[in-house]
Each structure stands twice: as structure tokens, then as C-alpha cells.
Amino acid sequence: QVQLVESGGGLVQPGGSLRLSCAASGTMLRINIMGWYRQAPGKERELVARIGSVGTTRYADSVRGRFTISRDNAKNTVYLQMNSLKTEDTAVYFCNADVYGTLFGRPGDYWGQGTQVTVSS
């Protein structure tokens, strides 16, 4: 019912910036929660940031102050602005959408395909 299309991943040097975008389509229902998760080699998938329909946010401690999540409800799109990137941020980043969920709940049922972010000199 919901398709998520991501863009913006790539290779960036430490200290650099990158912006990820994820557009949702395939449904006329409002998506309550949108967010980003990431999975680094040898690690489990972890929360990066989530945002509610009215702009409330949740961030992982490791990215707070460096990353900013935002959304454009008219375009059904969520963004992740990543600044001051570190090598530890290297991971596959996944977009996630939850039609009914809460900010601190489990991830929603819909996932993007994942986009690689590599931070390296």
C-alpha cells in the first residue's frame, strides 16, 4: 500500500554533510510517523530519528545536535539533514513509515530499500 523512495546517499568525507530524502506514495492515508534507521556492518538496525505528523521528534543520542529530521506533509516526504558526519555514521540508512504508530513505538510496517552512506577520508 505504501512505497518509499529514497535518495541522497553516497560517499562523503568526515565533517561533511549529506541530505537524505524519502517520498511516500501509494496511499491517501496520512502517515503518522516517519523516520530513519540505519544498520552498520556487524551491527543490528538502530533508530536514527523519527518525526510525528505535527513535527515532534526523537533522536538517537549519537546523532543529536548533528542530524535534523523534517517532513513536508504536502509532499509526503521526510528528510534527514546530516552534518558533521563521522566515520561511525557509515551505514545503510532505511526510511520507515508508520500509518498509525507513536513516536516511541516500534517501527512501522513500511520500509525503503535502503541507501548507503559512507563517511571516509
PDB file of N, CA and C in Angstrom, residues 12-104:
ATOM      1  N   VAL A  12      30.977  10.598   1.451  1.00  0.00           N
ATOM      2  CA  VAL A  12      31.290  11.931   1.938  1.00  0.00           C
ATOM      3  C   VAL A  12      32.469  11.852   2.903  1.00  0.00           C
ATOM      4  N   GLN A  13      33.257  12.913   2.973  1.00  0.00           N
ATOM      5  CA  GLN A  13      34.392  12.959   3.880  1.00  0.00           C
ATOM      6  C   GLN A  13      33.954  13.286   5.299  1.00  0.00           C
ATOM      7  N   PRO A  14      34.725  12.872   6.311  1.00  0.00           N
ATOM      8  CA  PRO A  14      34.412  13.254   7.680  1.00  0.00           C
ATOM      9  C   PRO A  14      34.274  14.763   7.817  1.00  0.00           C
ATOM     10  N   GLY A  15      33.265  15.186   8.572  1.00  0.00           N
ATOM     11  CA  GLY A  15      32.976  16.599   8.724  1.00  0.00           C
ATOM     12  C   GLY A  15      32.042  17.156   7.675  1.00  0.00           C
ATOM     13  N   GLY A  16      31.765  16.384   6.657  1.00  0.00           N
ATOM     14  CA  GLY A  16      30.899  16.825   5.586  1.00  0.00           C
ATOM     15  C   GLY A  16      29.430  16.687   5.917  1.00  0.00           C
ATOM     16  N   SER A  17      28.603  17.020   4.937  1.00  0.00           N
ATOM     17  CA  SER A  17      27.157  16.999   5.103  1.00  0.00           C
ATOM     18  C   SER A  17      26.501  16.232   3.976  1.00  0.00           C
ATOM     19  N   LEU A  18      25.329  15.721   4.275  1.00  0.00           N
ATOM     20  CA  LEU A  18      24.552  14.965   3.306  1.00  0.00           C
ATOM     21  C   LEU A  18      23.090  15.084   3.692  1.00  0.00           C
ATOM     22  N   ARG A  19      22.208  15.134   2.713  1.00  0.00           N
ATOM     23  CA  ARG A  19      20.779  15.161   2.990  1.00  0.00           C
ATOM     24  C   ARG A  19      20.089  13.992   2.305  1.00  0.00           C
ATOM     25  N   LEU A  20      19.382  13.210   3.091  1.00  0.00           N
ATOM     26  CA  LEU A  20      18.603  12.102   2.585  1.00  0.00           C
ATOM     27  C   LEU A  20      17.146  12.521   2.442  1.00  0.00           C
ATOM     28  N   SER A  21      16.498  12.011   1.407  1.00  0.00           N
ATOM     29  CA  SER A  21      15.090  12.275   1.181  1.00  0.00           C
ATOM     30  C   SER A  21      14.357  10.956   0.994  1.00  0.00           C
ATOM     31  N   CYS A  22      13.109  10.931   1.412  1.00  0.00           N
ATOM     32  CA  CYS A  22      12.282   9.744   1.254  1.00  0.00           C
ATOM     33  C   CYS A  22      10.856  10.185   0.982  1.00  0.00           C
ATOM     34  N   ALA A  23      10.342   9.824  -0.177  1.00  0.00           N
ATOM     35  CA  ALA A  23       8.987  10.180  -0.565  1.00  0.00           C
ATOM     36  C   ALA A  23       8.083   8.958  -0.485  1.00  0.00           C
ATOM     37  N   ALA A  24       6.945   9.127   0.161  1.00  0.00           N
ATOM     38  CA  ALA A  24       5.967   8.054   0.300  1.00  0.00           C
ATOM     39  C   ALA A  24       4.862   8.212  -0.731  1.00  0.00           C
ATOM     40  N   SER A  25       4.439   7.103  -1.293  1.00  0.00           N
ATOM     41  CA  SER A  25       3.357   7.115  -2.263  1.00  0.00           C
ATOM     42  C   SER A  25       2.550   5.836  -2.135  1.00  0.00           C
ATOM     43  N   GLY A  26       1.410   5.797  -2.809  1.00  0.00           N
ATOM     44  CA  GLY A  26       0.607   4.588  -2.839  1.00  0.00           C
ATOM     45  C   GLY A  26      -0.544   4.540  -1.860  1.00  0.00           C
ATOM     46  N   THR A  27      -0.709   5.600  -1.065  1.00  0.00           N
ATOM     47  CA  THR A  27      -1.807   5.644  -0.112  1.00  0.00           C
ATOM     48  C   THR A  27      -2.303   7.068   0.038  1.00  0.00           C
ATOM     49  N   MET A  28      -3.590   7.188   0.327  1.00  0.00           N
ATOM     50  CA  MET A  28      -4.165   8.501   0.610  1.00  0.00           C
ATOM     51  C   MET A  28      -4.281   8.752   2.105  1.00  0.00           C
ATOM     52  N   LEU A  29      -3.897   7.769   2.921  1.00  0.00           N
ATOM     53  CA  LEU A  29      -3.922   7.928   4.367  1.00  0.00           C
ATOM     54  C   LEU A  29      -2.743   8.763   4.833  1.00  0.00           C
ATOM     55  N   ARG A  30      -2.963   9.560   5.862  1.00  0.00           N
ATOM     56  CA  ARG A  30      -1.872  10.314   6.461  1.00  0.00           C
ATOM     57  C   ARG A  30      -0.945   9.355   7.205  1.00  0.00           C
ATOM     58  N   ILE A  31       0.343   9.499   6.981  1.00  0.00           N
ATOM     59  CA  ILE A  31       1.338   8.698   7.681  1.00  0.00           C
ATOM     60  C   ILE A  31       1.692   9.412   8.975  1.00  0.00           C
ATOM     61  N   ASN A  32       1.414   8.761  10.100  1.00  0.00           N
ATOM     62  CA  ASN A  32       1.599   9.409  11.391  1.00  0.00           C
ATOM     63  C   ASN A  32       3.072   9.633  11.729  1.00  0.00           C
ATOM     64  N   ILE A  33       3.870   8.582  11.589  1.00  0.00           N
ATOM     65  CA  ILE A  33       5.284   8.635  11.955  1.00  0.00           C
ATOM     66  C   ILE A  33       6.140   8.283  10.749  1.00  0.00           C
ATOM     67  N   MET A  34       7.146   9.100  10.496  1.00  0.00           N
ATOM     68  CA  MET A  34       8.170   8.770   9.522  1.00  0.00           C
ATOM     69  C   MET A  34       9.523   8.844  10.210  1.00  0.00           C
ATOM     70  N   GLY A  35      10.440   8.036   9.744  1.00  0.00           N
ATOM     71  CA  GLY A  35      11.725   8.030  10.407  1.00  0.00           C
ATOM     72  C   GLY A  35      12.824   7.396   9.594  1.00  0.00           C
ATOM     73  N   TRP A  36      13.993   7.436  10.192  1.00  0.00           N
ATOM     74  CA  TRP A  36      15.185   6.857   9.597  1.00  0.00           C
ATOM     75  C   TRP A  36      15.848   5.905  10.576  1.00  0.00           C
ATOM     76  N   TYR A  37      16.248   4.764  10.080  1.00  0.00           N
ATOM     77  CA  TYR A  37      17.016   3.777  10.818  1.00  0.00           C
ATOM     78  C   TYR A  37      18.277   3.477  10.030  1.00  0.00           C
ATOM     79  N   ARG A  38      19.269   2.930  10.696  1.00  0.00           N
ATOM     80  CA  ARG A  38      20.495   2.585   9.994  1.00  0.00           C
ATOM     81  C   ARG A  38      21.058   1.276  10.515  1.00  0.00           C
ATOM     82  N   GLN A  39      21.831   0.632   9.668  1.00  0.00           N
ATOM     83  CA  GLN A  39      22.472  -0.618  10.027  1.00  0.00           C
ATOM     84  C   GLN A  39      23.900  -0.614   9.506  1.00  0.00           C
ATOM     85  N   ALA A  40      24.843  -0.654  10.424  1.00  0.00           N
ATOM     86  CA  ALA A  40      26.258  -0.706  10.086  1.00  0.00           C
ATOM     87  C   ALA A  40      26.709  -2.158  10.013  1.00  0.00           C
ATOM     88  N   PRO A  41      27.820  -2.417   9.334  1.00  0.00           N
ATOM     89  CA  PRO A  41      28.322  -3.793   9.243  1.00  0.00           C
ATOM     90  C   PRO A  41      28.535  -4.411  10.615  1.00  0.00           C
ATOM     91  N   GLY A  42      27.999  -5.604  10.810  1.00  0.00           N
ATOM     92  CA  GLY A  42      28.160  -6.305  12.067  1.00  0.00           C
ATOM     93  C   GLY A  42      27.271  -5.832  13.194  1.00  0.00           C
ATOM     94  N   LYS A  43      26.386  -4.889  12.928  1.00  0.00           N
ATOM     95  CA  LYS A  43      25.509  -4.359  13.957  1.00  0.00           C
ATOM     96  C   LYS A  43      24.046  -4.559  13.579  1.00  0.00           C
ATOM     97  N   GLU A  44      23.189  -4.456  14.595  1.00  0.00           N
ATOM     98  CA  GLU A  44      21.761  -4.513  14.360  1.00  0.00           C
ATOM     99  C   GLU A  44      21.236  -3.156  13.909  1.00  0.00           C
ATOM    100  N   ARG A  45      20.092  -3.177  13.260  1.00  0.00           N
ATOM    101  CA  ARG A  45      19.469  -1.937  12.833  1.00  0.00           C
ATOM    102  C   ARG A  45      19.079  -1.101  14.045  1.00  0.00           C
ATOM    103  N   GLU A  46      19.331   0.202  13.974  1.00  0.00           N
ATOM    104  CA  GLU A  46      19.060   1.082  15.090  1.00  0.00           C
ATOM    105  C   GLU A  46      18.330   2.341  14.635  1.00  0.00           C
ATOM    106  N   LEU A  47      17.603   2.910  15.568  1.00  0.00           N
ATOM    107  CA  LEU A  47      16.901   4.158  15.320  1.00  0.00           C
ATOM    108  C   LEU A  47      17.882   5.302  15.135  1.00  0.00           C
ATOM    109  N   VAL A  48      17.640   6.130  14.138  1.00  0.00           N
ATOM    110  CA  VAL A  48      18.369   7.376  13.961  1.00  0.00           C
ATOM    111  C   VAL A  48      17.502   8.550  14.408  1.00  0.00           C
ATOM    112  N   ALA A  49      16.325   8.672  13.824  1.00  0.00           N
ATOM    113  CA  ALA A  49      15.406   9.745  14.164  1.00  0.00           C
ATOM    114  C   ALA A  49      14.009   9.403  13.677  1.00  0.00           C
ATOM    115  N   ARG A  50      13.008   9.926  14.377  1.00  0.00           N
ATOM    116  CA  ARG A  50      11.617   9.787  13.964  1.00  0.00           C
ATOM    117  C   ARG A  50      10.932  11.133  14.115  1.00  0.00           C
ATOM    118  N   ILE A  51       9.889  11.339  13.327  1.00  0.00           N
ATOM    119  CA  ILE A  51       9.143  12.587  13.391  1.00  0.00           C
ATOM    120  C   ILE A  51       7.662  12.303  13.229  1.00  0.00           C
ATOM    121  N   GLY A  52       6.850  12.947  14.071  1.00  0.00           N
ATOM    122  CA  GLY A  52       5.411  12.797  14.015  1.00  0.00           C
ATOM    123  C   GLY A  52       4.790  13.738  13.006  1.00  0.00           C
ATOM    124  N   SER A  53       3.496  13.604  12.841  1.00  0.00           N
ATOM    125  CA  SER A  53       2.787  14.374  11.824  1.00  0.00           C
ATOM    126  C   SER A  53       2.757  15.867  12.109  1.00  0.00           C
ATOM    127  N   VAL A  54       2.885  16.250  13.381  1.00  0.00           N
ATOM    128  CA  VAL A  54       2.876  17.660  13.735  1.00  0.00           C
ATOM    129  C   VAL A  54       4.262  18.172  14.088  1.00  0.00           C
ATOM    130  N   GLY A  55       5.301  17.391  13.808  1.00  0.00           N
ATOM    131  CA  GLY A  55       6.654  17.871  13.942  1.00  0.00           C
ATOM    132  C   GLY A  55       7.411  17.479  15.192  1.00  0.00           C
ATOM    133  N   THR A  56       6.816  16.717  16.093  1.00  0.00           N
ATOM    134  CA  THR A  56       7.555  16.233  17.258  1.00  0.00           C
ATOM    135  C   THR A  56       8.618  15.244  16.807  1.00  0.00           C
ATOM    136  N   THR A  57       9.768  15.263  17.463  1.00  0.00           N
ATOM    137  CA  THR A  57      10.906  14.478  17.004  1.00  0.00           C
ATOM    138  C   THR A  57      11.522  13.643  18.113  1.00  0.00           C
ATOM    139  N   ARG A  58      12.229  12.621  17.690  1.00  0.00           N
ATOM    140  CA  ARG A  58      13.006  11.772  18.578  1.00  0.00           C
ATOM    141  C   ARG A  58      14.317  11.465  17.876  1.00  0.00           C
ATOM    142  N   TYR A  59      15.432  11.585  18.595  1.00  0.00           N
ATOM    143  CA  TYR A  59      16.745  11.339  18.029  1.00  0.00           C
ATOM    144  C   TYR A  59      17.529  10.342  18.868  1.00  0.00           C
ATOM    145  N   ALA A  60      18.362   9.564  18.201  1.00  0.00           N
ATOM    146  CA  ALA A  60      19.349   8.775  18.913  1.00  0.00           C
ATOM    147  C   ALA A  60      20.386   9.707  19.526  1.00  0.00           C
ATOM    148  N   ASP A  61      20.902   9.341  20.698  1.00  0.00           N
ATOM    149  CA  ASP A  61      21.889  10.177  21.365  1.00  0.00           C
ATOM    150  C   ASP A  61      23.119  10.419  20.491  1.00  0.00           C
ATOM    151  N   SER A  62      23.476   9.443  19.684  1.00  0.00           N
ATOM    152  CA  SER A  62      24.684   9.530  18.883  1.00  0.00           C
ATOM    153  C   SER A  62      24.607  10.563  17.764  1.00  0.00           C
ATOM    154  N   VAL A  63      23.394  10.986  17.394  1.00  0.00           N
ATOM    155  CA  VAL A  63      23.249  11.925  16.292  1.00  0.00           C
ATOM    156  C   VAL A  63      22.634  13.253  16.703  1.00  0.00           C
ATOM    157  N   ARG A  64      22.147  13.342  17.921  1.00  0.00           N
ATOM    158  CA  ARG A  64      21.500  14.567  18.381  1.00  0.00           C
ATOM    159  C   ARG A  64      22.461  15.752  18.304  1.00  0.00           C
ATOM    160  N   GLY A  65      21.992  16.839  17.718  1.00  0.00           N
ATOM    161  CA  GLY A  65      22.815  18.022  17.535  1.00  0.00           C
ATOM    162  C   GLY A  65      23.527  18.070  16.205  1.00  0.00           C
ATOM    163  N   ARG A  66      23.636  16.937  15.535  1.00  0.00           N
ATOM    164  CA  ARG A  66      24.282  16.876  14.226  1.00  0.00           C
ATOM    165  C   ARG A  66      23.291  16.605  13.102  1.00  0.00           C
ATOM    166  N   PHE A  67      22.290  15.794  13.381  1.00  0.00           N
ATOM    167  CA  PHE A  67      21.291  15.437  12.385  1.00  0.00           C
ATOM    168  C   PHE A  67      19.981  16.155  12.683  1.00  0.00           C
ATOM    169  N   THR A  68      19.247  16.469  11.636  1.00  0.00           N
ATOM    170  CA  THR A  68      17.937  17.081  11.774  1.00  0.00           C
ATOM    171  C   THR A  68      16.945  16.370  10.867  1.00  0.00           C
ATOM    172  N   ILE A  69      15.862  15.899  11.452  1.00  0.00           N
ATOM    173  CA  ILE A  69      14.808  15.274  10.670  1.00  0.00           C
ATOM    174  C   ILE A  69      13.681  16.282  10.468  1.00  0.00           C
ATOM    175  N   SER A  70      13.105  16.283   9.290  1.00  0.00           N
ATOM    176  CA  SER A  70      11.995  17.169   8.984  1.00  0.00           C
ATOM    177  C   SER A  70      11.077  16.476   7.993  1.00  0.00           C
ATOM    178  N   ARG A  71       9.897  17.038   7.810  1.00  0.00           N
ATOM    179  CA  ARG A  71       8.958  16.443   6.862  1.00  0.00           C
ATOM    180  C   ARG A  71       8.120  17.507   6.196  1.00  0.00           C
ATOM    181  N   ASP A  72       7.680  17.193   5.007  1.00  0.00           N
ATOM    182  CA  ASP A  72       6.768  18.031   4.249  1.00  0.00           C
ATOM    183  C   ASP A  72       5.521  17.191   4.023  1.00  0.00           C
ATOM    184  N   ASN A  73       4.494  17.445   4.809  1.00  0.00           N
ATOM    185  CA  ASN A  73       3.295  16.619   4.738  1.00  0.00           C
ATOM    186  C   ASN A  73       2.581  16.735   3.395  1.00  0.00           C
ATOM    187  N   ALA A  74       2.639  17.907   2.786  1.00  0.00           N
ATOM    188  CA  ALA A  74       2.001  18.092   1.488  1.00  0.00           C
ATOM    189  C   ALA A  74       2.635  17.206   0.425  1.00  0.00           C
ATOM    190  N   LYS A  75       3.934  16.988   0.541  1.00  0.00           N
ATOM    191  CA  LYS A  75       4.656  16.141  -0.403  1.00  0.00           C
ATOM    192  C   LYS A  75       4.838  14.717   0.092  1.00  0.00           C
ATOM    193  N   ASN A  76       4.379  14.454   1.330  1.00  0.00           N
ATOM    194  CA  ASN A  76       4.544  13.134   1.939  1.00  0.00           C
ATOM    195  C   ASN A  76       6.005  12.691   1.900  1.00  0.00           C
ATOM    196  N   THR A  77       6.870  13.598   2.272  1.00  0.00           N
ATOM    197  CA  THR A  77       8.303  13.373   2.180  1.00  0.00           C
ATOM    198  C   THR A  77       8.980  13.679   3.508  1.00  0.00           C
ATOM    199  N   VAL A  78       9.937  12.847   3.875  1.00  0.00           N
ATOM    200  CA  VAL A  78      10.736  13.059   5.073  1.00  0.00           C
ATOM    201  C   VAL A  78      12.188  13.253   4.661  1.00  0.00           C
ATOM    202  N   TYR A  79      12.891  14.113   5.401  1.00  0.00           N
ATOM    203  CA  TYR A  79      14.273  14.426   5.109  1.00  0.00           C
ATOM    204  C   TYR A  79      15.139  14.153   6.330  1.00  0.00           C
ATOM    205  N   LEU A  80      16.385  13.869   6.078  1.00  0.00           N
ATOM    206  CA  LEU A  80      17.370  13.762   7.143  1.00  0.00           C
ATOM    207  C   LEU A  80      18.596  14.558   6.731  1.00  0.00           C
ATOM    208  N   GLN A  81      18.773  15.713   7.370  1.00  0.00           N
ATOM    209  CA  GLN A  81      19.951  16.529   7.137  1.00  0.00           C
ATOM    210  C   GLN A  81      21.049  16.069   8.084  1.00  0.00           C
ATOM    211  N   MET A  82      22.160  15.621   7.538  1.00  0.00           N
ATOM    212  CA  MET A  82      23.254  15.080   8.319  1.00  0.00           C
ATOM    213  C   MET A  82      24.459  16.003   8.187  1.00  0.00           C
ATOM    214  N   ASN A  83      24.852  16.605   9.297  1.00  0.00           N
ATOM    215  CA  ASN A  83      26.005  17.487   9.338  1.00  0.00           C
ATOM    216  C   ASN A  83      27.086  16.896  10.239  1.00  0.00           C
ATOM    217  N   SER A  84      28.295  17.409  10.093  1.00  0.00           N
ATOM    218  CA  SER A  84      29.429  16.966  10.908  1.00  0.00           C
ATOM    219  C   SER A  84      29.535  15.449  10.925  1.00  0.00           C
ATOM    220  N   LEU A  85      29.479  14.865   9.768  1.00  0.00           N
ATOM    221  CA  LEU A  85      29.458  13.412   9.666  1.00  0.00           C
ATOM    222  C   LEU A  85      30.764  12.796  10.159  1.00  0.00           C
ATOM    223  N   LYS A  86      30.624  11.651  10.812  1.00  0.00           N
ATOM    224  CA  LYS A  86      31.742  10.893  11.345  1.00  0.00           C
ATOM    225  C   LYS A  86      31.824   9.542  10.653  1.00  0.00           C
ATOM    226  N   THR A  87      32.981   8.920  10.741  1.00  0.00           N
ATOM    227  CA  THR A  87      33.125   7.595  10.154  1.00  0.00           C
ATOM    228  C   THR A  87      32.157   6.601  10.794  1.00  0.00           C
ATOM    229  N   GLU A  88      31.815   6.832  12.050  1.00  0.00           N
ATOM    230  CA  GLU A  88      30.875   5.960  12.750  1.00  0.00           C
ATOM    231  C   GLU A  88      29.459   6.033  12.189  1.00  0.00           C
ATOM    232  N   ASP A  89      29.183   7.044  11.372  1.00  0.00           N
ATOM    233  CA  ASP A  89      27.870   7.174  10.753  1.00  0.00           C
ATOM    234  C   ASP A  89      27.721   6.301   9.517  1.00  0.00           C
ATOM    235  N   THR A  90      28.786   5.678   9.092  1.00  0.00           N
ATOM    236  CA  THR A  90      28.734   4.817   7.914  1.00  0.00           C
ATOM    237  C   THR A  90      27.763   3.664   8.150  1.00  0.00           C
ATOM    238  N   ALA A  91      26.786   3.544   7.276  1.00  0.00           N
ATOM    239  CA  ALA A  91      25.756   2.521   7.424  1.00  0.00           C
ATOM    240  C   ALA A  91      24.831   2.567   6.221  1.00  0.00           C
ATOM    241  N   VAL A  92      23.981   1.566   6.132  1.00  0.00           N
ATOM    242  CA  VAL A  92      22.852   1.627   5.218  1.00  0.00           C
ATOM    243  C   VAL A  92      21.706   2.289   5.966  1.00  0.00           C
ATOM    244  N   TYR A  93      21.156   3.327   5.389  1.00  0.00           N
ATOM    245  CA  TYR A  93      20.079   4.075   6.018  1.00  0.00           C
ATOM    246  C   TYR A  93      18.747   3.693   5.386  1.00  0.00           C
ATOM    247  N   PHE A  94      17.779   3.389   6.227  1.00  0.00           N
ATOM    248  CA  PHE A  94      16.470   2.944   5.785  1.00  0.00           C
ATOM    249  C   PHE A  94      15.399   3.938   6.197  1.00  0.00           C
ATOM    250  N   CYS A  95      14.549   4.284   5.265  1.00  0.00           N
ATOM    251  CA  CYS A  95      13.371   5.084   5.548  1.00  0.00           C
ATOM    252  C   CYS A  95      12.261   4.183   6.071  1.00  0.00           C
ATOM    253  N   ASN A  96      11.474   4.703   7.008  1.00  0.00           N
ATOM    254  CA  ASN A  96      10.396   3.925   7.601  1.00  0.00           C
ATOM    255  C   ASN A  96       9.152   4.783   7.758  1.00  0.00           C
ATOM    256  N   ALA A  97       7.988   4.186   7.521  1.00  0.00           N
ATOM    257  CA  ALA A  97       6.714   4.883   7.660  1.00  0.00           C
ATOM    258  C   ALA A  97       5.747   4.065   8.487  1.00  0.00           C
ATOM    259  N   ASP A  98       5.036   4.742   9.373  1.00  0.00           N
ATOM    260  CA  ASP A  98       4.069   4.114  10.254  1.00  0.00           C
ATOM    261  C   ASP A  98       2.776   4.905  10.157  1.00  0.00           C
ATOM    262  N   VAL A  99       1.727   4.270   9.662  1.00  0.00           N
ATOM    263  CA  VAL A  99       0.466   4.961   9.435  1.00  0.00           C
ATOM    264  C   VAL A  99      -0.193   5.361  10.746  1.00  0.00           C
ATOM    265  N   TYR A 100      -0.069   4.538  11.768  1.00  0.00           N
ATOM    266  CA  TYR A 100      -0.835   4.737  12.997  1.00  0.00           C
ATOM    267  C   TYR A 100       0.010   4.868  14.258  1.00  0.00           C
ATOM    268  N   GLY A 101       1.306   4.613  14.194  1.00  0.00           N
ATOM    269  CA  GLY A 101       2.125   4.460  15.379  1.00  0.00           C
ATOM    270  C   GLY A 101       2.392   5.727  16.167  1.00  0.00           C
ATOM    271  N   THR A 102       3.117   5.538  17.265  1.00  0.00           N
ATOM    272  CA  THR A 102       3.523   6.623  18.145  1.00  0.00           C
ATOM    273  C   THR A 102       5.023   6.848  18.031  1.00  0.00           C
ATOM    274  N   LEU A 103       5.476   7.990  18.521  1.00  0.00           N
ATOM    275  CA  LEU A 103       6.863   8.397  18.353  1.00  0.00           C
ATOM    276  C   LEU A 103       7.840   7.425  19.004  1.00  0.00           C
ATOM    277  N   PHE A 104       7.446   6.821  20.117  1.00  0.00           N
ATOM    278  CA  PHE A 104       8.329   5.911  20.847  1.00  0.00           C
ATOM    279  C   PHE A 104       7.964   4.453  20.646  1.00  0.00           C
TER     280      PHE A 104
END
